[in-house]
mmCIF file of C-alpha atoms in Angstrom:
data_model
loop_
_atom_site.group_PDB
_atom_site.id
_atom_site.type_symbol
_atom_site.label_atom_id
_atom_site.label_comp_id
_atom_site.label_asym_id
_atom_site.label_seq_id
_atom_site.Cartn_x
_atom_site.Cartn_y
_atom_site.Cartn_z
ATOM 1 C CA MET A 1 9.048 -10.182 53.308
ATOM 2 C CA ALA A 2 10.462 -13.220 56.028
ATOM 3 C CA ALA A 3 13.553 -14.813 55.705
ATOM 4 C CA ILE A 4 11.605 -18.480 56.214
ATOM 5 C CA TYR A 5 9.475 -19.958 53.837
ATOM 6 C CA SER A 6 8.879 -22.894 55.098
ATOM 7 C CA LEU A 7 9.518 -25.869 57.798
ATOM 8 C CA TYR A 8 9.308 -29.218 57.482
ATOM 9 C CA ILE A 9 10.299 -32.339 60.101
ATOM 10 C CA ILE A 10 10.687 -36.610 59.051
ATOM 11 C CA ASN A 11 10.775 -38.975 60.580
ATOM 12 C CA LYS A 12 13.925 -41.491 60.023
ATOM 13 C CA SER A 13 11.641 -43.492 57.661
ATOM 14 C CA GLY A 14 10.905 -40.271 55.202
ATOM 15 C CA GLY A 15 7.330 -39.733 57.231
ATOM 16 C CA LEU A 16 6.778 -36.424 57.365
ATOM 17 C CA ILE A 17 5.295 -34.917 60.597
ATOM 18 C CA TYR A 18 5.478 -31.690 60.303
ATOM 19 C CA TYR A 19 5.483 -28.719 58.012
ATOM 20 C CA LYS A 20 4.617 -25.702 58.806
ATOM 21 C CA ASP A 21 3.871 -22.547 56.345
ATOM 22 C CA TYR A 22 5.273 -18.788 56.401
ATOM 23 C CA GLY A 23 4.321 -16.930 53.308
ATOM 24 C CA SER A 24 5.366 -19.337 50.126
ATOM 25 C CA ALA A 25 3.543 -17.617 47.315
ATOM 26 C CA GLY A 26 2.743 -20.899 45.928
ATOM 27 C CA ARG A 27 -0.091 -22.969 48.786
ATOM 28 C CA MET A 28 1.755 -26.780 48.286
ATOM 29 C CA ASP A 29 -1.356 -29.577 49.454
ATOM 30 C CA THR A 30 -1.149 -31.817 52.055
ATOM 31 C CA ASN A 31 -0.440 -34.369 48.840
ATOM 32 C CA ASP A 32 2.303 -32.627 47.787
ATOM 33 C CA SER A 33 4.629 -31.352 51.011
ATOM 34 C CA LEU A 34 3.831 -35.340 52.040
ATOM 35 C CA ARG A 35 5.498 -36.197 48.480
ATOM 36 C CA VAL A 36 7.663 -32.870 48.523
ATOM 37 C CA ALA A 37 8.678 -35.053 52.536
ATOM 38 C CA SER A 38 9.333 -38.356 51.012
ATOM 39 C CA LEU A 39 11.314 -37.292 47.795
ATOM 40 C CA TRP A 40 14.135 -34.967 50.144
ATOM 41 C CA HIS A 41 14.705 -38.306 52.499
ATOM 42 C CA SER A 42 15.448 -40.765 48.911
ATOM 43 C CA MET A 43 17.711 -37.391 47.878
ATOM 44 C CA HIS A 44 19.469 -36.932 50.997
ATOM 45 C CA ALA A 45 19.793 -40.686 51.166
ATOM 46 C CA ILE A 46 21.435 -41.421 47.525
ATOM 47 C CA SER A 47 23.890 -38.386 47.647
ATOM 48 C CA GLN A 48 25.551 -40.050 50.476
ATOM 49 C CA GLN A 49 26.295 -43.095 47.718
ATOM 50 C CA LEU A 50 27.544 -40.363 45.774
ATOM 51 C CA SER A 51 30.392 -38.823 47.653
ATOM 52 C CA PRO A 52 33.977 -39.148 46.984
ATOM 53 C CA VAL A 53 35.315 -39.878 50.917
ATOM 54 C CA SER A 54 33.497 -41.684 52.988
ATOM 55 C CA GLY A 55 31.997 -40.208 55.501
ATOM 56 C CA CYS A 56 28.780 -38.774 54.259
ATOM 57 C CA LEU A 57 25.868 -37.508 56.057
ATOM 58 C CA GLY A 58 23.652 -36.546 53.605
ATOM 59 C CA ILE A 59 23.067 -32.679 52.103
ATOM 60 C CA GLU A 60 22.744 -30.014 54.660
ATOM 61 C CA LEU A 61 22.546 -26.555 52.348
ATOM 62 C CA LEU A 62 20.899 -26.916 48.830
ATOM 63 C CA GLN A 63 21.217 -23.909 47.129
ATOM 64 C CA ALA A 64 18.714 -22.742 44.139
ATOM 65 C CA ASP A 65 18.182 -19.856 42.165
ATOM 66 C CA THR A 66 15.184 -18.263 44.190
ATOM 67 C CA PHE A 67 15.615 -20.397 47.649
ATOM 68 C CA ASP A 68 17.857 -22.016 49.620
ATOM 69 C CA LEU A 69 17.021 -25.429 52.241
ATOM 70 C CA HIS A 70 18.718 -25.891 55.157
ATOM 71 C CA CYS A 71 18.769 -29.286 56.188
ATOM 72 C CA PHE A 72 19.769 -30.530 59.499
ATOM 73 C CA GLN A 73 19.959 -34.370 60.343
ATOM 74 C CA SER A 74 19.758 -35.933 64.407
ATOM 75 C CA LEU A 75 21.343 -39.161 64.767
ATOM 76 C CA THR A 76 18.340 -41.351 65.027
ATOM 77 C CA GLY A 77 17.046 -40.211 61.263
ATOM 78 C CA THR A 78 14.988 -37.807 62.535
ATOM 79 C CA LYS A 79 15.666 -35.087 59.172
ATOM 80 C CA PHE A 80 14.539 -31.598 59.900
ATOM 81 C CA PHE A 81 14.461 -28.844 56.873
ATOM 82 C CA ALA A 82 13.603 -24.900 55.970
ATOM 83 C CA VAL A 83 13.158 -22.880 53.527
ATOM 84 C CA SER A 84 14.862 -19.918 53.281
ATOM 85 C CA GLU A 85 15.759 -16.965 51.024
ATOM 86 C CA PRO A 86 18.706 -17.541 48.831
ATOM 87 C CA GLY A 87 21.835 -16.102 51.385
ATOM 88 C CA ALA A 88 19.677 -16.070 54.214
ATOM 89 C CA GLN A 89 22.041 -15.912 57.831
ATOM 90 C CA HIS A 90 22.211 -18.314 60.769
ATOM 91 C CA MET A 91 19.936 -21.043 59.972
ATOM 92 C CA GLU A 92 21.830 -24.327 60.920
ATOM 93 C CA SER A 93 21.056 -22.321 64.799
ATOM 94 C CA LEU A 94 17.816 -22.257 64.173
ATOM 95 C CA LEU A 95 18.065 -25.583 62.958
ATOM 96 C CA LYS A 96 19.529 -26.312 65.484
ATOM 97 C CA PHE A 97 17.480 -24.528 68.376
ATOM 98 C CA VAL A 98 13.846 -26.003 66.377
ATOM 99 C CA TYR A 99 15.680 -29.785 67.848
ATOM 100 C CA GLU A 100 16.322 -28.674 70.944
ATOM 101 C CA LEU A 101 12.752 -27.259 70.825
ATOM 102 C CA TYR A 102 11.330 -30.695 69.245
ATOM 103 C CA THR A 103 13.502 -32.696 71.841
ATOM 104 C CA ASP A 104 11.857 -30.916 75.076
ATOM 105 C CA TYR A 105 8.243 -30.260 73.863
ATOM 106 C CA VAL A 106 7.560 -33.244 71.648
ATOM 107 C CA LEU A 107 9.898 -36.573 72.425
ATOM 108 C CA LYS A 108 9.376 -35.769 76.199
ATOM 109 C CA ASN A 109 5.643 -35.337 76.032
ATOM 110 C CA PRO A 110 4.082 -39.056 77.662
ATOM 111 C CA PHE A 111 1.852 -38.987 74.721
ATOM 112 C CA TYR A 112 3.181 -37.903 72.123
ATOM 113 C CA GLU A 113 3.698 -42.063 70.479
ATOM 114 C CA MET A 114 7.192 -41.875 67.955
ATOM 115 C CA GLU A 115 7.055 -41.609 64.918
ATOM 116 C CA MET A 116 3.827 -39.591 64.211
ATOM 117 C CA PRO A 117 2.234 -36.318 62.896
ATOM 118 C CA ILE A 118 3.881 -33.132 65.991
ATOM 119 C CA ARG A 119 0.713 -32.020 67.550
ATOM 120 C CA CYS A 120 1.446 -30.344 70.652
ATOM 121 C CA GLU A 121 0.565 -26.781 71.825
ATOM 122 C CA LEU A 122 3.965 -25.731 73.144
ATOM 123 C CA PHE A 123 5.317 -26.713 70.372
ATOM 124 C CA ASP A 124 3.460 -24.796 67.411
ATOM 125 C CA ILE A 125 3.638 -21.274 70.262
ATOM 126 C CA ASN A 126 7.899 -22.059 71.139
ATOM 127 C CA LEU A 127 8.456 -22.917 67.302
ATOM 128 C CA THR A 128 6.677 -19.723 66.558
ATOM 129 C CA GLN A 129 8.438 -17.337 69.139
ATOM 130 C CA ALA A 130 12.157 -18.711 67.273
ATOM 131 C CA VAL A 131 11.061 -18.139 63.948
ATOM 132 C CA GLN A 132 9.719 -14.370 64.446
ATOM 133 C CA LYS A 133 12.683 -13.447 67.343
ATOM 134 C CA ASP A 134 15.100 -12.058 65.887
ATOM 135 C CA ARG A 135 17.980 -13.723 63.927
ATOM 136 C CA VAL A 136 20.531 -12.451 66.453
ATOM 137 C CA THR A 137 19.952 -13.945 68.725
ATOM 138 C CA PHE A 138 21.571 -17.414 67.536
ATOM 139 C CA LEU A 139 24.185 -15.930 67.074
ATOM 140 C CA GLY A 140 25.457 -15.965 70.510
ATOM 141 C CA ARG A 141 24.302 -19.445 70.498
ATOM 142 C CA MET B 1 39.266 -44.039 16.019
ATOM 143 C CA GLN B 2 40.177 -42.497 17.350
ATOM 144 C CA PHE B 3 43.172 -39.470 15.612
ATOM 145 C CA PHE B 4 44.621 -36.964 18.548
ATOM 146 C CA GLY B 5 47.342 -39.120 20.283
ATOM 147 C CA GLY B 6 48.117 -42.195 20.962
ATOM 148 C CA SER B 7 45.898 -43.993 23.438
ATOM 149 C CA GLU B 8 42.050 -43.240 24.013
ATOM 150 C CA ILE B 9 42.540 -42.451 27.427
ATOM 151 C CA SER B 10 44.733 -39.606 28.463
ATOM 152 C CA PRO B 11 47.472 -39.367 31.470
ATOM 153 C CA SER B 12 46.193 -39.164 34.421
ATOM 154 C CA PRO B 13 46.552 -35.985 36.074
ATOM 155 C CA PRO B 14 49.311 -35.543 38.586
ATOM 156 C CA ALA B 15 48.278 -37.005 41.787
ATOM 157 C CA PRO B 16 46.931 -33.806 44.071
ATOM 158 C CA THR B 17 49.147 -32.017 46.401
ATOM 159 C CA ALA B 18 47.004 -31.062 50.413
ATOM 160 C CA SER B 19 46.981 -27.225 48.729
ATOM 161 C CA GLY B 20 46.029 -27.992 44.963
ATOM 162 C CA ASN B 21 43.257 -29.625 43.396
ATOM 163 C CA ASN B 22 40.101 -29.720 44.523
ATOM 164 C CA GLY B 23 37.896 -31.834 42.185
ATOM 165 C CA HIS B 24 37.159 -35.158 42.531
ATOM 166 C CA MET B 25 34.724 -35.932 39.724
ATOM 167 C CA MET B 26 33.260 -34.578 37.152
ATOM 168 C CA TYR B 27 30.627 -35.097 34.816
ATOM 169 C CA VAL B 28 28.471 -34.728 31.626
ATOM 170 C CA PHE B 29 24.538 -35.451 30.495
ATOM 171 C CA ASN B 30 23.054 -34.896 27.191
ATOM 172 C CA ARG B 31 19.431 -34.020 27.143
ATOM 173 C CA ASN B 32 18.921 -37.640 27.310
ATOM 174 C CA GLY B 33 20.582 -38.973 30.560
ATOM 175 C CA VAL B 34 23.303 -40.599 28.139
ATOM 176 C CA CYS B 35 26.683 -39.777 30.320
ATOM 177 C CA LEU B 36 29.296 -38.170 28.068
ATOM 178 C CA LEU B 37 31.659 -37.609 30.410
ATOM 179 C CA TYR B 38 33.255 -38.952 33.379
ATOM 180 C CA ARG B 39 36.742 -37.600 34.746
ATOM 181 C CA GLU B 40 38.009 -38.264 38.337
ATOM 182 C CA TRP B 41 40.719 -36.694 39.763
ATOM 183 C CA ASN B 42 40.571 -36.952 43.609
ATOM 184 C CA ARG B 43 37.623 -40.812 44.539
ATOM 185 C CA PRO B 44 38.957 -42.237 47.043
ATOM 186 C CA LEU B 45 35.200 -43.912 47.586
ATOM 187 C CA ARG B 46 33.520 -45.847 45.231
ATOM 188 C CA THR B 47 30.184 -47.853 46.571
ATOM 189 C CA LEU B 48 29.238 -48.652 42.524
ATOM 190 C CA ASP B 49 30.090 -49.544 39.745
ATOM 191 C CA ALA B 50 30.642 -47.049 36.635
ATOM 192 C CA GLN B 51 27.761 -47.011 35.160
ATOM 193 C CA GLN B 52 24.946 -47.261 38.453
ATOM 194 C CA ASP B 53 27.184 -44.191 39.181
ATOM 195 C CA GLN B 54 25.719 -42.510 36.869
ATOM 196 C CA LYS B 55 21.906 -43.682 36.544
ATOM 197 C CA LEU B 56 21.967 -43.213 40.109
ATOM 198 C CA MET B 57 23.722 -38.716 39.826
ATOM 199 C CA PHE B 58 21.450 -38.834 36.861
ATOM 200 C CA GLY B 59 18.549 -40.060 38.620
ATOM 201 C CA LEU B 60 19.226 -37.565 41.132
ATOM 202 C CA LEU B 61 19.810 -34.602 39.304
ATOM 203 C CA PHE B 62 16.232 -35.303 36.971
ATOM 204 C CA SER B 63 14.377 -35.665 40.440
ATOM 205 C CA LEU B 64 16.526 -32.532 42.282
ATOM 206 C CA LYS B 65 15.634 -30.441 39.516
ATOM 207 C CA SER B 66 11.828 -31.701 39.450
ATOM 208 C CA LEU B 67 11.624 -31.043 44.158
ATOM 209 C CA THR B 68 13.163 -27.825 43.394
ATOM 210 C CA ALA B 69 10.590 -26.201 41.175
ATOM 211 C CA LYS B 70 7.595 -27.528 42.574
ATOM 212 C CA MET B 71 9.686 -25.796 46.260
ATOM 213 C CA ASP B 72 9.690 -23.140 44.551
ATOM 214 C CA PRO B 73 8.351 -20.555 47.124
ATOM 215 C CA THR B 74 8.651 -17.005 44.747
ATOM 216 C CA SER B 75 6.193 -18.505 42.040
ATOM 217 C CA ALA B 76 2.294 -18.973 42.773
ATOM 218 C CA VAL B 77 1.278 -21.240 39.640
ATOM 219 C CA GLU B 78 0.326 -23.710 38.807
ATOM 220 C CA LYS B 79 3.427 -26.007 39.060
ATOM 221 C CA GLY B 80 2.350 -29.771 38.180
ATOM 222 C CA ASN B 81 2.559 -33.076 39.880
ATOM 223 C CA LEU B 82 5.681 -33.841 40.448
ATOM 224 C CA GLY B 83 7.928 -35.546 37.894
ATOM 225 C CA MET B 84 6.125 -33.872 35.782
ATOM 226 C CA PRO B 85 9.238 -33.102 33.465
ATOM 227 C CA GLN B 86 10.783 -29.931 32.689
ATOM 228 C CA LEU B 87 11.910 -27.864 29.511
ATOM 229 C CA PRO B 88 15.825 -27.198 30.446
ATOM 230 C CA GLY B 89 15.025 -23.102 31.850
ATOM 231 C CA GLN B 90 11.666 -23.817 32.450
ATOM 232 C CA GLY B 91 10.725 -23.783 36.230
ATOM 233 C CA CYS B 92 13.424 -22.331 39.007
ATOM 234 C CA SER B 93 15.899 -24.800 39.771
ATOM 235 C CA PHE B 94 18.448 -25.224 42.044
ATOM 236 C CA HIS B 95 22.631 -24.981 40.994
ATOM 237 C CA SER B 96 24.193 -26.113 44.113
ATOM 238 C CA PHE B 97 24.878 -28.363 46.969
ATOM 239 C CA ARG B 98 26.929 -29.368 49.405
ATOM 240 C CA THR B 99 26.967 -31.515 52.228
ATOM 241 C CA ASN B 100 29.624 -32.285 54.937
ATOM 242 C CA THR B 101 32.481 -34.086 53.143
ATOM 243 C CA TYR B 102 31.778 -32.342 49.156
ATOM 244 C CA LYS B 103 29.783 -30.146 47.629
ATOM 245 C CA LEU B 104 28.331 -30.543 44.219
ATOM 246 C CA SER B 105 27.901 -27.358 41.170
ATOM 247 C CA PHE B 106 25.381 -28.436 38.250
ATOM 248 C CA MET B 107 24.408 -25.943 34.934
ATOM 249 C CA GLU B 108 21.793 -26.958 32.175
ATOM 250 C CA SER B 109 22.747 -25.423 29.340
ATOM 251 C CA PRO B 110 18.732 -24.287 26.799
ATOM 252 C CA SER B 111 20.120 -27.343 24.583
ATOM 253 C CA GLY B 112 19.893 -30.196 27.889
ATOM 254 C CA ILE B 113 23.259 -30.234 28.372
ATOM 255 C CA LYS B 114 24.101 -30.799 31.649
ATOM 256 C CA ILE B 115 27.375 -29.989 33.690
ATOM 257 C CA ILE B 116 28.188 -31.061 37.000
ATOM 258 C CA LEU B 117 31.442 -30.759 39.104
ATOM 259 C CA VAL B 118 32.558 -32.700 42.191
ATOM 260 C CA THR B 119 34.260 -30.644 44.625
ATOM 261 C CA HIS B 120 35.401 -30.421 48.985
ATOM 262 C CA PRO B 121 32.525 -28.814 50.363
ATOM 263 C CA ARG B 122 34.563 -25.081 50.967
ATOM 264 C CA THR B 123 34.088 -24.320 47.707
ATOM 265 C CA GLY B 124 32.374 -21.207 46.454
ATOM 266 C CA ASP B 125 29.836 -19.905 44.015
ATOM 267 C CA LEU B 126 31.443 -21.950 41.054
ATOM 268 C CA ARG B 127 27.948 -20.899 38.695
ATOM 269 C CA GLU B 128 30.669 -18.530 36.507
ATOM 270 C CA SER B 129 33.706 -21.978 36.076
ATOM 271 C CA LEU B 130 30.904 -24.631 35.244
ATOM 272 C CA LYS B 131 29.831 -22.115 32.212
ATOM 273 C CA TYR B 132 33.150 -21.650 30.989
ATOM 274 C CA ILE B 133 33.561 -25.224 30.687
ATOM 275 C CA TYR B 134 30.416 -25.561 29.282
ATOM 276 C CA ASN B 135 32.588 -23.041 26.330
ATOM 277 C CA LEU B 136 35.690 -25.227 26.161
ATOM 278 C CA TYR B 137 32.710 -27.835 25.518
ATOM 279 C CA VAL B 138 31.792 -25.908 22.431
ATOM 280 C CA GLU B 139 34.755 -25.063 21.830
ATOM 281 C CA TYR B 140 36.290 -28.706 21.320
ATOM 282 C CA VAL B 141 33.677 -31.042 21.074
ATOM 283 C CA VAL B 142 30.960 -28.964 19.572
ATOM 284 C CA LYS B 143 33.080 -27.683 17.518
ATOM 285 C CA ASN B 144 34.819 -30.493 16.475
ATOM 286 C CA PRO B 145 33.926 -32.861 13.138
ATOM 287 C CA LEU B 146 34.634 -35.364 14.228
ATOM 288 C CA TYR B 147 32.432 -35.752 17.336
ATOM 289 C CA THR B 148 29.204 -37.212 16.760
ATOM 290 C CA PRO B 149 26.277 -35.737 19.278
ATOM 291 C CA GLY B 150 25.081 -37.919 21.728
ATOM 292 C CA SER B 151 28.510 -40.274 21.134
ATOM 293 C CA PRO B 152 30.726 -40.009 24.857
ATOM 294 C CA ILE B 153 32.872 -37.511 24.802
ATOM 295 C CA ARG B 154 36.827 -38.089 23.124
ATOM 296 C CA CYS B 155 39.295 -35.259 22.438
ATOM 297 C CA GLU B 156 42.598 -35.831 24.254
ATOM 298 C CA LEU B 157 42.366 -31.388 23.571
ATOM 299 C CA PHE B 158 39.631 -31.268 25.923
ATOM 300 C CA ASN B 159 40.543 -33.341 28.385
ATOM 301 C CA THR B 160 43.582 -31.668 28.840
ATOM 302 C CA THR B 161 42.074 -28.710 29.167
ATOM 303 C CA LEU B 162 38.967 -29.488 31.115
ATOM 304 C CA ASP B 163 42.461 -30.583 33.392
ATOM 305 C CA GLN B 164 43.827 -27.536 33.171
ATOM 306 C CA TYR B 165 41.497 -25.607 34.449
ATOM 307 C CA VAL B 166 39.095 -27.907 36.800
ATOM 308 C CA ARG B 167 43.014 -27.742 38.940
ATOM 309 C CA GLY B 168 43.264 -23.859 39.299
ATOM 310 C CA ILE B 169 39.561 -23.869 40.636
ATOM 311 C CA SER B 170 40.026 -22.802 44.613
#
């Protein structure tokens, strides 16, 4: 069983620009993944409004019965979130590593248009390697 | 009409010390989204008025529960459309989420009562604590013959016991 079920990347407007499934039992079609991503964008924003103290940056971890959802938001508003097994370790490190891959293979790609879906082969290849690699590797980062 | 104590509003708990109280606020909603109880212990930031805040909180919880049921990666059954109302206990439900400034713990009873406790982000698993708070609700509110289901909770004993218990949550 994979520790990570799926990975989403959404742009600062809440549009889904990348979705990768790693073995969920219940398949989501394209429309459903778009809706889920947009809904998460809204929930993230509302959670900031409901904070009892100032300086809230939004949901980092959502814990449910059968999964955890880890979310990382970059300073420019791009969100990376991963659905994983409950209690999966080092997901924060993985998301930051995915952010590095995103900056290296997507943002530096001169043919990539901002806010558009990601279709970069090198990004896909390196992301697959990162997810399959032993999680212990991320301990050192 | 208030039969307990001389004051409608119970005295505020003492100001939280650095090492003491970790609770920020607590909400109780019924299945229709009516806010039965709002308790506040430490809330420096307020972005909305009380009614809008409660409606926004209920909407967030409803949507998160719907999102969670839809996203369940271990269930292959047809889950229906996003936003479709679900019976309490049906489908995968979330029990907490954490941000950099707070942690929200959530519990829903089979009768649709939702209990929400907002604490500091390093709080551990509060599922058992919320079950205990639900027991307090049953003992002091549901068993109170003067309480009308669906109306806001105004029960001095419940408030006092709740404040004492939340103060002890680490």
